[in-house]
Short mmCIF file of C-alpha atoms in Angstrom, two decimals:
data_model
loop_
_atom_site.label_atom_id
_atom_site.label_comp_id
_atom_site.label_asym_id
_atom_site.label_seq_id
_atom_site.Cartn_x
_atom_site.Cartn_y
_atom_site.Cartn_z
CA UNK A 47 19.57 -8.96 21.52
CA UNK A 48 21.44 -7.76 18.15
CA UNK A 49 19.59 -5.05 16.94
CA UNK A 50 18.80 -4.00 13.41
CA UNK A 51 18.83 -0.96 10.82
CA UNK A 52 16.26 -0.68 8.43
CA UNK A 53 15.26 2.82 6.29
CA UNK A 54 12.21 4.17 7.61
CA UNK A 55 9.97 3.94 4.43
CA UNK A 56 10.18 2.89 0.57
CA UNK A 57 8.50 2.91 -2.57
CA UNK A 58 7.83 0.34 -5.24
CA UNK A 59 5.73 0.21 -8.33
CA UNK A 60 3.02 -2.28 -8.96
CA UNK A 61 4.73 -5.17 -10.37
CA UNK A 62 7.92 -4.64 -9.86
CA UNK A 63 10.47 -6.26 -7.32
CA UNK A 64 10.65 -4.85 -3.59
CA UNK A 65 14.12 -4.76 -1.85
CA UNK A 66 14.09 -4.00 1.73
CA UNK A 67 17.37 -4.10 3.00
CA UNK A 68 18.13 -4.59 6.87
CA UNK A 69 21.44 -4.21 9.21
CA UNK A 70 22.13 -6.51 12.24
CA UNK A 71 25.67 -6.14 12.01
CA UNK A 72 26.25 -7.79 15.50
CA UNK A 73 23.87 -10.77 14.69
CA UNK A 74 25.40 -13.92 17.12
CA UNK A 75 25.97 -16.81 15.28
CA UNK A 76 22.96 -18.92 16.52
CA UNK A 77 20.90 -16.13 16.10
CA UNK A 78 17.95 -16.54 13.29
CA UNK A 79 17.18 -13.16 10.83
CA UNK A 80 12.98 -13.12 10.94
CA UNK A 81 10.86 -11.09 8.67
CA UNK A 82 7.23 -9.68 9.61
CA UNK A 83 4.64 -7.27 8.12
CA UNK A 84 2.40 -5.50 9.44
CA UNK A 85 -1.17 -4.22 7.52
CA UNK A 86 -2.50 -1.41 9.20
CA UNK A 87 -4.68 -2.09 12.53
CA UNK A 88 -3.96 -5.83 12.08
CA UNK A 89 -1.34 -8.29 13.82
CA UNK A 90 2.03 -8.87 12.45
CA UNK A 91 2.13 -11.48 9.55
CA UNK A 92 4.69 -13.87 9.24
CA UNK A 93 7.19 -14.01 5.63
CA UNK A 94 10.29 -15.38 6.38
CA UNK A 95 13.26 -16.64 8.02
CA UNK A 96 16.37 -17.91 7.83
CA UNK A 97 20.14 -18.41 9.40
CA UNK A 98 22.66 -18.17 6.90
CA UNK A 99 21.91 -19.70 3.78
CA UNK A 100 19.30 -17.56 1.06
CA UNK A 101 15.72 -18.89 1.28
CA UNK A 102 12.25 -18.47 -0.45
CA UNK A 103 8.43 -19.42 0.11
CA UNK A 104 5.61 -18.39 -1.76
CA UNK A 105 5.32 -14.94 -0.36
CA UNK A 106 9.03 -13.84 -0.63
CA UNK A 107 13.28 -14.35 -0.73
CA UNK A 108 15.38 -14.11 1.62
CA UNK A 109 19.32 -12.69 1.01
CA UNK A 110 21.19 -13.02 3.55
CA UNK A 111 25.08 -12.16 3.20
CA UNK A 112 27.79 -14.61 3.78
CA UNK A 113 29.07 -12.62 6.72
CA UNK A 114 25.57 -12.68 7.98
CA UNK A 115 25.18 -8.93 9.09
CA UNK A 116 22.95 -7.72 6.80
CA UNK A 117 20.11 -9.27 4.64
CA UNK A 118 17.70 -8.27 1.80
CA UNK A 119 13.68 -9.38 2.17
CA UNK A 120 12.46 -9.78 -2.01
CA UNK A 121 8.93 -9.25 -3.37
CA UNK A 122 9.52 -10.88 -6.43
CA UNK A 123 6.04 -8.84 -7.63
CA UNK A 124 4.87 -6.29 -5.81
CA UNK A 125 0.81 -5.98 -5.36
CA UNK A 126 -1.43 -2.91 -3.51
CA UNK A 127 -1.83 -5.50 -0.68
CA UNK A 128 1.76 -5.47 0.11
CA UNK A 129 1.92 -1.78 1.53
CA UNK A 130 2.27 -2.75 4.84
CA UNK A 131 5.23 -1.91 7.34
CA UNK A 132 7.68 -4.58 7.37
CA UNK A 133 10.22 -5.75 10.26
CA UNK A 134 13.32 -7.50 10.39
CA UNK A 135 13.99 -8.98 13.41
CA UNK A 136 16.73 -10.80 14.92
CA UNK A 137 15.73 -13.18 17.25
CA UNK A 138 16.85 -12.85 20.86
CA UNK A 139 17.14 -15.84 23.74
CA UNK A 140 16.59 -15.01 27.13
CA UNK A 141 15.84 -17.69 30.16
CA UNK A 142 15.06 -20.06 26.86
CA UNK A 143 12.19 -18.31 26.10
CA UNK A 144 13.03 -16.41 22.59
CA UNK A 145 11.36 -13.20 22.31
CA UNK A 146 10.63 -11.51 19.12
CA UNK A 147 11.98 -7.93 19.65
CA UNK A 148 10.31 -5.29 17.09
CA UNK A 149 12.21 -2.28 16.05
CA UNK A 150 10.94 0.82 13.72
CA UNK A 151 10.62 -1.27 10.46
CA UNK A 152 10.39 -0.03 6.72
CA UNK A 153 6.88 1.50 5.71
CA UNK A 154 6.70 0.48 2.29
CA UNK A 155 3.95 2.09 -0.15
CA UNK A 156 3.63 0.16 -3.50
CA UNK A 157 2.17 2.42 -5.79
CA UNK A 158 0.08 1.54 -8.74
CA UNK B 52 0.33 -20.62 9.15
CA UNK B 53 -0.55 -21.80 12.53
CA UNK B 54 -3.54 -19.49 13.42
CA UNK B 55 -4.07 -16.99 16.70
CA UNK B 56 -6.80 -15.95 17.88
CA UNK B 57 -7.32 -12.90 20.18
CA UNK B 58 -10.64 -11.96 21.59
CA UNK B 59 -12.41 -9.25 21.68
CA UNK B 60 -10.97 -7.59 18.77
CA UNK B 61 -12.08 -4.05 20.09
CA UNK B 62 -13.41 -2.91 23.52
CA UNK B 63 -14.33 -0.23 25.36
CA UNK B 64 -14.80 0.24 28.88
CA UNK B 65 -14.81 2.80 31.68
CA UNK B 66 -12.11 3.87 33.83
CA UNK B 67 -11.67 1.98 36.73
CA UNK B 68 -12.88 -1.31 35.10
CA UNK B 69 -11.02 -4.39 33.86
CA UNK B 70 -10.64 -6.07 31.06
CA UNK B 71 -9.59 -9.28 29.95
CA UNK B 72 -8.31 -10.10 26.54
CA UNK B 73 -7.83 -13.87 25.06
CA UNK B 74 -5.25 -15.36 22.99
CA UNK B 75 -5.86 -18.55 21.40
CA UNK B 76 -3.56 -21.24 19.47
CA UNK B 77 -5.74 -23.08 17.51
CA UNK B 78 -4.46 -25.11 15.24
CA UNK B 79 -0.92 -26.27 17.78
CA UNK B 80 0.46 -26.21 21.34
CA UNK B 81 2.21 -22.80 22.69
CA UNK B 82 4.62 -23.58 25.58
CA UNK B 83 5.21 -19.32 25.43
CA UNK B 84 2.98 -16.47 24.71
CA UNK B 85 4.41 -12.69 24.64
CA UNK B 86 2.25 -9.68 24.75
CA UNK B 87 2.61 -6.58 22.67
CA UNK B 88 1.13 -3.23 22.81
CA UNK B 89 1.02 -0.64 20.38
CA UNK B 90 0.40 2.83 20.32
CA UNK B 91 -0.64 4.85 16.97
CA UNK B 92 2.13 5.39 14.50
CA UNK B 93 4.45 3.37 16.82
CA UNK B 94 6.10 -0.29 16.54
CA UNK B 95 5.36 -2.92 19.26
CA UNK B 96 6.47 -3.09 22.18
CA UNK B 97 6.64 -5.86 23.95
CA UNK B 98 5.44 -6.30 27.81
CA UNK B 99 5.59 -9.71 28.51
CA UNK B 100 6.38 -13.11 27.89
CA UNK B 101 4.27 -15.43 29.37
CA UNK B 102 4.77 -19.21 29.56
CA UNK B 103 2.69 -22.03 30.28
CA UNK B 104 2.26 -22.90 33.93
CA UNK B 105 4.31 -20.92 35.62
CA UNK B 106 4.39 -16.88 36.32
CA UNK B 107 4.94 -14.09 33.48
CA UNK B 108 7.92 -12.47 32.69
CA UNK B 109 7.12 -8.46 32.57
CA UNK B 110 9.68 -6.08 30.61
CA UNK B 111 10.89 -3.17 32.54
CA UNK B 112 8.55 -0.48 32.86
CA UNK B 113 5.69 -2.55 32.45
CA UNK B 114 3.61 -2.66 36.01
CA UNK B 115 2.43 -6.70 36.56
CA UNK B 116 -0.12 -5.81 39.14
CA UNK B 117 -2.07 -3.68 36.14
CA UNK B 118 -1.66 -6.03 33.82
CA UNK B 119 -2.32 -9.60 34.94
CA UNK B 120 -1.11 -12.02 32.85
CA UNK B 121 -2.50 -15.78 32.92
CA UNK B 122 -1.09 -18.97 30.63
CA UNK B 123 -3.18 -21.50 32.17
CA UNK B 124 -3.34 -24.23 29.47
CA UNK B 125 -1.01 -24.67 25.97
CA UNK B 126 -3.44 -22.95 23.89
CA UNK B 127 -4.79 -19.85 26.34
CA UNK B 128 -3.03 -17.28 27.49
CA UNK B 129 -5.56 -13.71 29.07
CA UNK B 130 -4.13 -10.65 29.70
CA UNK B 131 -6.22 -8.35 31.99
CA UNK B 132 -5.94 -4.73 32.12
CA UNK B 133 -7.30 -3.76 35.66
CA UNK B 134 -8.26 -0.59 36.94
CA UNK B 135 -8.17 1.31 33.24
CA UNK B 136 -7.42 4.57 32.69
CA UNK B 137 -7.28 6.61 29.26
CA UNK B 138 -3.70 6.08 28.66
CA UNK B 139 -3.94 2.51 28.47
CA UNK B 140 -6.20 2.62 25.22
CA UNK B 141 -4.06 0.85 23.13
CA UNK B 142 -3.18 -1.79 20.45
CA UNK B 143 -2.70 -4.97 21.83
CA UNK B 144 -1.32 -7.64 20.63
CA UNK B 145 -0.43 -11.38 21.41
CA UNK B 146 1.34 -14.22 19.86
CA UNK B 147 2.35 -17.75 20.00
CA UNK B 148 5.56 -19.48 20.01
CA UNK B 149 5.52 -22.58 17.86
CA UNK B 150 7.50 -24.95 20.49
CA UNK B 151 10.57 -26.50 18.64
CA UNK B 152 11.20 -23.94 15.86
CA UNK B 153 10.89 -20.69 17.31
CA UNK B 154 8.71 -18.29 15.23
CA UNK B 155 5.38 -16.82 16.04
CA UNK B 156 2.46 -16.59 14.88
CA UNK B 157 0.44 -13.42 15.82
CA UNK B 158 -3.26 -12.94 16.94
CA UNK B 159 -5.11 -9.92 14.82
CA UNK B 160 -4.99 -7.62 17.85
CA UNK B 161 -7.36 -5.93 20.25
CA UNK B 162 -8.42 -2.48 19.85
CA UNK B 163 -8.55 -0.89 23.74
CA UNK B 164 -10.69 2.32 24.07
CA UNK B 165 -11.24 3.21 28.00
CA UNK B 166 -13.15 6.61 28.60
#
């Protein structure tokens, strides 16, 4: 599984934009770039994903860069309910069933 | 979001006993289910991946006779913790695969306690 970098924590302002940057510099080229949070004491909450090309939804963007080893997760507008840790994830395959492998993620603290 | 449930969402129990904890897909089929556990201050880590009808796939390290894992239908998957002990109080966590398009959906987690 290509693993991934991300800075231990972060800190935003209310309202503003949060950029959390990840590394997976030996991403595989089938291989899909996944972002999850986590609120404390509760199960990880789906944001994102994508393969190569940028995306957004109504919770966030996805950057990814052309040579697909690193990637930016946007929160266009940062809230108090968004201090959570968040995980980027690069999504392994083994014996076709595609585990979700969590490394140390970004604690990010938006503060008001 | 397709929704997970996991049941009980905290427990406690005395060494020596079992427990069994549920994850539910409610709302779509899971062909795979992993299991996570999580200690305090720590990311998950997963234990096993579990798939429908057939026998669970343990990580290394991670004993299958103590934790007996069961995917008996598309939407159910139990993991039981037998013969507890203190250092198994944990976080865990499960989640579903959606079949098809590969990301998953996670249940809000169990709290273990065993004294």
């Amino acid at each position: 599984d290509a693993k991934t970098t991300q800075p231990p924590s972060m800190d935003c302002a209310e309202g503003r934009a949060a950029n959390l940057p990840c590394n997976h510099s030996t991403i595989s080229g089938n291989e899909y770039v996944y972002w999850y949070r986590q609120i404390h004491s509760q199960g990880p909450q789906y944001i994102i994903h994508g393969l190569k090309n940028n995306e957004t939804n109504e919770m966030a963007s996805l950057i990814i860069t052309e040579d697909r080893k690193s990637s930016t997760l946007i929160l266009p507008h940062a809230t108090l309910r968004d201090t959570a840790v968040y995980y980027c994830i690069v999504r392994g395959i083994i014996q076709g069933a595609q585990k979700l492998v969590f490394g140390q993620g970004t604690r990010l603290t938006i503060n008001p | 979001g397709a929704v997970v449930s996991q049941h009980p969402s905290r427990v406690i129990c005395k060494s020596g006993t079992s427990v069994k904890i549920e994850c539910r897909s409610l709302d779509f089929q899971a062909t795979t289910m992993f299991w996570y556990r999580q200690f305090p201050k720590q990311s998950l880590m997963l234990m096993a991946t579990s798939n429908e009808g057939s026998k669970a796939t343990y990580e290394q390290g991670v004993e299958k006779d103590k934790f007996l894992i069961n995917h008996a239908s598309l939407t159910l998957s139990t993991l039981t913790v037998t013969s507890a002990h203190p250092e198994d109080s944990s976080f865990y966590i499960c989640s579903a695969r959606l079949t098809g398009i590969g990301m998953a959906f996670f249940g809000q987690g169990t709290r273990l306690t065993v004294v």
